[in-house]
Amino acid sequence: DAGSSVEEVEFNWDEYLEDTGATAAPHGSFKHVDTSLQNGFAPGMKLEVAVKSDQNTYWVATIITTCGQLLLLRYDGYGEDRKADFWCDIMTADLHPIGWCEQNKKILKVPEGIKDKIPDQEEFLQRVLKGACSAPANLLEGLHRGKNPLDLIAPGSRLELQNIRDSLEAWIVNVVENVGGRLKLRYEGLEDSDKFDQWLFYLDPFLHQVGWAAQHGYSLQPPLAIRSLKSEADWQEILKKVKVEEEESSVPTDLFKDKPVIGVHSFSEGMKLEAVDPMAPFVISPATVLKVYNEKYFMIQIDDLRPDHTTSQSYICHVNSAGIFPVQWSLKNGLHLSPPPGYPGQDFDWADYLKQCGAEAAPQSCFPLLTSDHGFKENMKLEAVNPVDPEEVCIATVTKLKDSYLWLQLEGSKKPVPDCIVSVESMNIFPVGWCETNGYQLRPPRKAIVNKQKKIAVVQPEKQILSSRTVHDGLKNQELNSSDSVVINGKYCCPKIYFNHRCFSGPYLNKGRIAELPQSVGPGNCVLVLKEVLTLLINAAYKPSRVLRELQLDEEAAWHGHGETLKAKYKGKSYRATVEVVRTADRVADFCRKTCIKLECCPNLFGPQMVLDKCSENCSVLTKTKYTHYYGKRKNKRIGRPPGGHSNLEVAMKKPNKRRKRRKHFFVHKKKRSSTSVDNTPAGSPQGSGGEEEDDQDESELSHSLAQDRDKRKRKLRTFSFSDDENKPPSPKDIKMEVAEKLQLDSNPLEWSVADVVRFLKSTDCAPLARIFLDQEIDGQALLLLTLPTVQECMDLKLGPAIKLCHHIERVKLAFYQQFAN
């Protein structure tokens, strides 16, 4: 399609991992990302809390666990007794740091429940508060209350950045942007120029809060690269201005408490080593310790033997800097060491080179121990910063591993770059989905994977195609027309078609995308409404081209509908096919049902009937595997031909599709192999056991006589009135509130057994995960402690299913807090 090259490709990690057969690097391997997600409160911290039974008195409580802006607290004195634990919201509860009561003349008084256990209040408080850590005051009071500490580094905040290229001096930088803790920084004084902007993670050891240089005896000087842009007097003026505004633009101190501590090194000037230049981390080269500043910092220079070389690649390091290795490290690990420019001959030999330079090799004891316990494996996927253009975050594949170093191949960068050498502790690598979570543009791969590409035979249209937009506008105009037109064209007027997103979505449709569709389409002209419905479904598929192929009209079969051309876009390619759409209202319900059966989803997934609570097909007990297998079996048995003579379906029944069969087998096989893997289950598909009764019920429904089916359909259409206010289905807003928001619990989740937790999960769209909870013996108390990183790491889940599961856990926590916390 000529227009397809212009259309932007929408990248989807789940599809990409499925197509490449790769796995995502585990979330727990990115320690800096885990740190950035913490809310500033940690278990064990203490605070002063208003006593519920007597609002004028307070008592000391300890944080047991945190969940977003909710804290689970226990009054000191209860010891290990969890019965009196209570949740409270940072934003609304009366919480204060230790010492607040004394400062504000408030009363600290032992709660009634533990009065007997604490005979001497003063002595008890002295004992429990000795060496205790108070919850941060700035997160409990004022503007920062309840905020994620990371959000406090807002654009306009100021920090100090050490200059790592030519000296240890620091200069002030302004935060231009904060993307999940990754900061775009601009030197103070260069407000209009982004030429010298840098991107650094907020925990970078060379980034500090304002005032750090003065405290540690370093001078504040602009780097050499920008010093000549202004006069000395201008720079001094800028410093004065910063000091005046320091209060407004400062960042809280405790934000940097998790920053790596820089240890003492034992390098001496002139020592030789192997190094990777952080600005071009593609090769390992011989390097020299050029200068030792103090016990913490030293400068390294990449060796260059050319007599006429003018620029030197030098940078400042500390003992834990990434990319410095002892002499012979690359040889021992079977890696290529790039000889210095100007070195005679190709075969580099360290012994000769040291003799030639009259230098000594830095001893092994100077270097930190390298670990291989990090969770990364070859071919794993992640997101990584392009070192050549730090604005870009690209898809990265681990191509090689040595000790605690990864070789990453970047995809989709504007200019191709060689494999990058990166430490596993680098703050420039992120887990799959990090960009999407933080609203940043991930560079998509340049083109679809060629070896996996499947050719899809599609019929090219002979007439002009109406775009989805045109159809939508057409429907809108129809709705605006007078009711007369509906009466006149009653035969051709399609009722509202509902998307029942709680029904089973089958192997082709993405449940999450279906949930985002409008609640209904129509009423209006049958062809227009159904065309819009099919277009929305195609776009809600894992692979739109595959769904289009399923719906495509078989030219050899007899048909009684209207041929419409539909388009699908997948991986930058556009596909077209002619699809049968019925023209009259009496055939709509049947058409929707059969289309659902073709797509192997619940027959009620979309149609003129709205499913409110329980689906008549009992589809909540079907898994993707079971359903595919079940439909496959029925096709092979050549069961009764469905009513209405739907051509595509007939063909599918007669000749089972070989490719489909293979796919079905693949689902079943994968499921057997790993009980915890949800790779092949559409996010949120319910799980359970579909019994024989359903088989019979469905088969008998399909083999009903044409007349019976038509009668039933007419009755349905007659009773389903849309003009009647009483029968009018509730608005999408009402339903969403009922389904997603308010959860009423019959019992306290703290007292739930493992079986209760499993029962709750089976009632949600995360039913396939119930098995894991059973195996891991997760009861109610454990459930309330689960967080997104824990769920991803311990249950080995992809980001999509993990987020959905955590959504349900959050609902339980909220309901627990509202119903039982008091």
PDB file of N, CA and C in Angstrom, residues 509-544:
ATOM      1  N   LEU A 509      -7.820 -11.711  19.829  1.00  0.00           N
ATOM      2  CA  LEU A 509      -8.149 -10.348  20.252  1.00  0.00           C
ATOM      3  C   LEU A 509      -7.517 -10.035  21.604  1.00  0.00           C
ATOM      4  N   ASN A 510      -7.009  -8.817  21.723  1.00  0.00           N
ATOM      5  CA  ASN A 510      -6.341  -8.372  22.943  1.00  0.00           C
ATOM      6  C   ASN A 510      -7.394  -7.825  23.912  1.00  0.00           C
ATOM      7  N   LYS A 511      -7.552  -8.506  25.048  1.00  0.00           N
ATOM      8  CA  LYS A 511      -8.613  -8.148  25.998  1.00  0.00           C
ATOM      9  C   LYS A 511      -8.488  -6.696  26.476  1.00  0.00           C
ATOM     10  N   GLY A 512      -7.243  -6.261  26.686  1.00  0.00           N
ATOM     11  CA  GLY A 512      -7.005  -4.888  27.153  1.00  0.00           C
ATOM     12  C   GLY A 512      -7.499  -3.859  26.152  1.00  0.00           C
ATOM     13  N   ARG A 513      -7.218  -4.122  24.854  1.00  0.00           N
ATOM     14  CA  ARG A 513      -7.642  -3.164  23.823  1.00  0.00           C
ATOM     15  C   ARG A 513      -9.160  -3.173  23.668  1.00  0.00           C
ATOM     16  N   ILE A 514      -9.781  -4.353  23.842  1.00  0.00           N
ATOM     17  CA  ILE A 514     -11.252  -4.426  23.721  1.00  0.00           C
ATOM     18  C   ILE A 514     -11.889  -3.607  24.844  1.00  0.00           C
ATOM     19  N   ALA A 515     -11.276  -3.656  26.037  1.00  0.00           N
ATOM     20  CA  ALA A 515     -11.815  -2.897  27.170  1.00  0.00           C
ATOM     21  C   ALA A 515     -11.778  -1.397  26.905  1.00  0.00           C
ATOM     22  N   GLU A 516     -10.876  -0.959  26.007  1.00  0.00           N
ATOM     23  CA  GLU A 516     -10.763   0.477  25.716  1.00  0.00           C
ATOM     24  C   GLU A 516     -11.707   0.929  24.601  1.00  0.00           C
ATOM     25  N   LEU A 517     -12.408  -0.019  23.964  1.00  0.00           N
ATOM     26  CA  LEU A 517     -13.325   0.348  22.866  1.00  0.00           C
ATOM     27  C   LEU A 517     -14.544   1.066  23.449  1.00  0.00           C
ATOM     28  N   PRO A 518     -15.285   1.816  22.598  1.00  0.00           N
ATOM     29  CA  PRO A 518     -16.524   2.424  23.117  1.00  0.00           C
ATOM     30  C   PRO A 518     -17.474   1.318  23.573  1.00  0.00           C
ATOM     31  N   GLN A 519     -18.409   1.685  24.466  1.00  0.00           N
ATOM     32  CA  GLN A 519     -19.306   0.655  24.987  1.00  0.00           C
ATOM     33  C   GLN A 519     -20.185   0.076  23.879  1.00  0.00           C
ATOM     34  N   SER A 520     -20.550   0.912  22.917  1.00  0.00           N
ATOM     35  CA  SER A 520     -21.398   0.415  21.831  1.00  0.00           C
ATOM     36  C   SER A 520     -21.202   1.261  20.584  1.00  0.00           C
ATOM     37  N   VAL A 521     -21.640   0.704  19.443  1.00  0.00           N
ATOM     38  CA  VAL A 521     -21.631   1.428  18.163  1.00  0.00           C
ATOM     39  C   VAL A 521     -23.052   1.354  17.615  1.00  0.00           C
ATOM     40  N   GLY A 522     -23.541   2.417  17.003  1.00  0.00           N
ATOM     41  CA  GLY A 522     -24.887   2.412  16.436  1.00  0.00           C
ATOM     42  C   GLY A 522     -25.858   3.132  17.361  1.00  0.00           C
ATOM     43  N   PRO A 523     -27.180   3.060  17.086  1.00  0.00           N
ATOM     44  CA  PRO A 523     -27.800   2.410  15.921  1.00  0.00           C
ATOM     45  C   PRO A 523     -27.536   3.188  14.624  1.00  0.00           C
ATOM     46  N   GLY A 524     -27.830   2.526  13.482  1.00  0.00           N
ATOM     47  CA  GLY A 524     -27.638   3.167  12.195  1.00  0.00           C
ATOM     48  C   GLY A 524     -27.729   2.133  11.081  1.00  0.00           C
ATOM     49  N   ASN A 525     -27.334   2.521   9.901  1.00  0.00           N
ATOM     50  CA  ASN A 525     -27.368   1.625   8.745  1.00  0.00           C
ATOM     51  C   ASN A 525     -26.524   0.376   9.035  1.00  0.00           C
ATOM     52  N   CYS A 526     -27.079  -0.812   8.731  1.00  0.00           N
ATOM     53  CA  CYS A 526     -26.412  -2.082   9.068  1.00  0.00           C
ATOM     54  C   CYS A 526     -24.974  -2.149   8.559  1.00  0.00           C
ATOM     55  N   VAL A 527     -24.808  -1.840   7.264  1.00  0.00           N
ATOM     56  CA  VAL A 527     -23.471  -1.979   6.661  1.00  0.00           C
ATOM     57  C   VAL A 527     -22.482  -1.050   7.356  1.00  0.00           C
ATOM     58  N   LEU A 528     -22.903   0.200   7.589  1.00  0.00           N
ATOM     59  CA  LEU A 528     -21.996   1.167   8.224  1.00  0.00           C
ATOM     60  C   LEU A 528     -21.642   0.762   9.654  1.00  0.00           C
ATOM     61  N   VAL A 529     -22.656   0.360  10.429  1.00  0.00           N
ATOM     62  CA  VAL A 529     -22.424  -0.003  11.835  1.00  0.00           C
ATOM     63  C   VAL A 529     -21.503  -1.219  11.915  1.00  0.00           C
ATOM     64  N   LEU A 530     -21.829  -2.268  11.137  1.00  0.00           N
ATOM     65  CA  LEU A 530     -21.043  -3.507  11.228  1.00  0.00           C
ATOM     66  C   LEU A 530     -19.625  -3.304  10.704  1.00  0.00           C
ATOM     67  N   LYS A 531     -19.507  -2.437   9.704  1.00  0.00           N
ATOM     68  CA  LYS A 531     -18.159  -2.162   9.179  1.00  0.00           C
ATOM     69  C   LYS A 531     -17.311  -1.482  10.260  1.00  0.00           C
ATOM     70  N   GLU A 532     -17.921  -0.553  10.975  1.00  0.00           N
ATOM     71  CA  GLU A 532     -17.205   0.138  12.057  1.00  0.00           C
ATOM     72  C   GLU A 532     -16.850  -0.854  13.167  1.00  0.00           C
ATOM     73  N   VAL A 533     -17.788  -1.750  13.510  1.00  0.00           N
ATOM     74  CA  VAL A 533     -17.549  -2.752  14.558  1.00  0.00           C
ATOM     75  C   VAL A 533     -16.360  -3.635  14.176  1.00  0.00           C
ATOM     76  N   LEU A 534     -16.365  -4.134  12.929  1.00  0.00           N
ATOM     77  CA  LEU A 534     -15.280  -5.026  12.478  1.00  0.00           C
ATOM     78  C   LEU A 534     -13.942  -4.296  12.446  1.00  0.00           C
ATOM     79  N   THR A 535     -13.971  -3.016  12.022  1.00  0.00           N
ATOM     80  CA  THR A 535     -12.722  -2.233  11.975  1.00  0.00           C
ATOM     81  C   THR A 535     -12.148  -2.086  13.383  1.00  0.00           C
ATOM     82  N   LEU A 536     -13.032  -1.798  14.356  1.00  0.00           N
ATOM     83  CA  LEU A 536     -12.565  -1.653  15.741  1.00  0.00           C
ATOM     84  C   LEU A 536     -11.986  -2.973  16.268  1.00  0.00           C
ATOM     85  N   LEU A 537     -12.634  -4.094  15.906  1.00  0.00           N
ATOM     86  CA  LEU A 537     -12.153  -5.399  16.358  1.00  0.00           C
ATOM     87  C   LEU A 537     -10.797  -5.740  15.742  1.00  0.00           C
ATOM     88  N   ILE A 538     -10.665  -5.443  14.442  1.00  0.00           N
ATOM     89  CA  ILE A 538      -9.383  -5.715  13.758  1.00  0.00           C
ATOM     90  C   ILE A 538      -8.258  -4.952  14.448  1.00  0.00           C
ATOM     91  N   ASN A 539      -8.547  -3.695  14.805  1.00  0.00           N
ATOM     92  CA  ASN A 539      -7.512  -2.878  15.454  1.00  0.00           C
ATOM     93  C   ASN A 539      -7.256  -3.290  16.894  1.00  0.00           C
ATOM     94  N   ALA A 540      -8.180  -4.088  17.471  1.00  0.00           N
ATOM     95  CA  ALA A 540      -7.994  -4.535  18.862  1.00  0.00           C
ATOM     96  C   ALA A 540      -7.320  -5.899  18.916  1.00  0.00           C
ATOM     97  N   ALA A 541      -6.828  -6.385  17.778  1.00  0.00           N
ATOM     98  CA  ALA A 541      -6.217  -7.713  17.724  1.00  0.00           C
ATOM     99  C   ALA A 541      -4.742  -7.653  18.063  1.00  0.00           C
ATOM    100  N   TYR A 542      -4.208  -8.813  18.495  1.00  0.00           N
ATOM    101  CA  TYR A 542      -2.758  -8.906  18.682  1.00  0.00           C
ATOM    102  C   TYR A 542      -2.085  -8.702  17.318  1.00  0.00           C
ATOM    103  N   LYS A 543      -2.631  -9.376  16.296  1.00  0.00           N
ATOM    104  CA  LYS A 543      -2.104  -9.226  14.932  1.00  0.00           C
ATOM    105  C   LYS A 543      -3.289  -8.913  14.017  1.00  0.00           C
ATOM    106  N   PRO A 544      -3.535  -7.625  13.736  1.00  0.00           N
ATOM    107  CA  PRO A 544      -4.713  -7.246  12.941  1.00  0.00           C
ATOM    108  C   PRO A 544      -4.793  -7.991  11.609  1.00  0.00           C
TER     109      PRO A 544
END
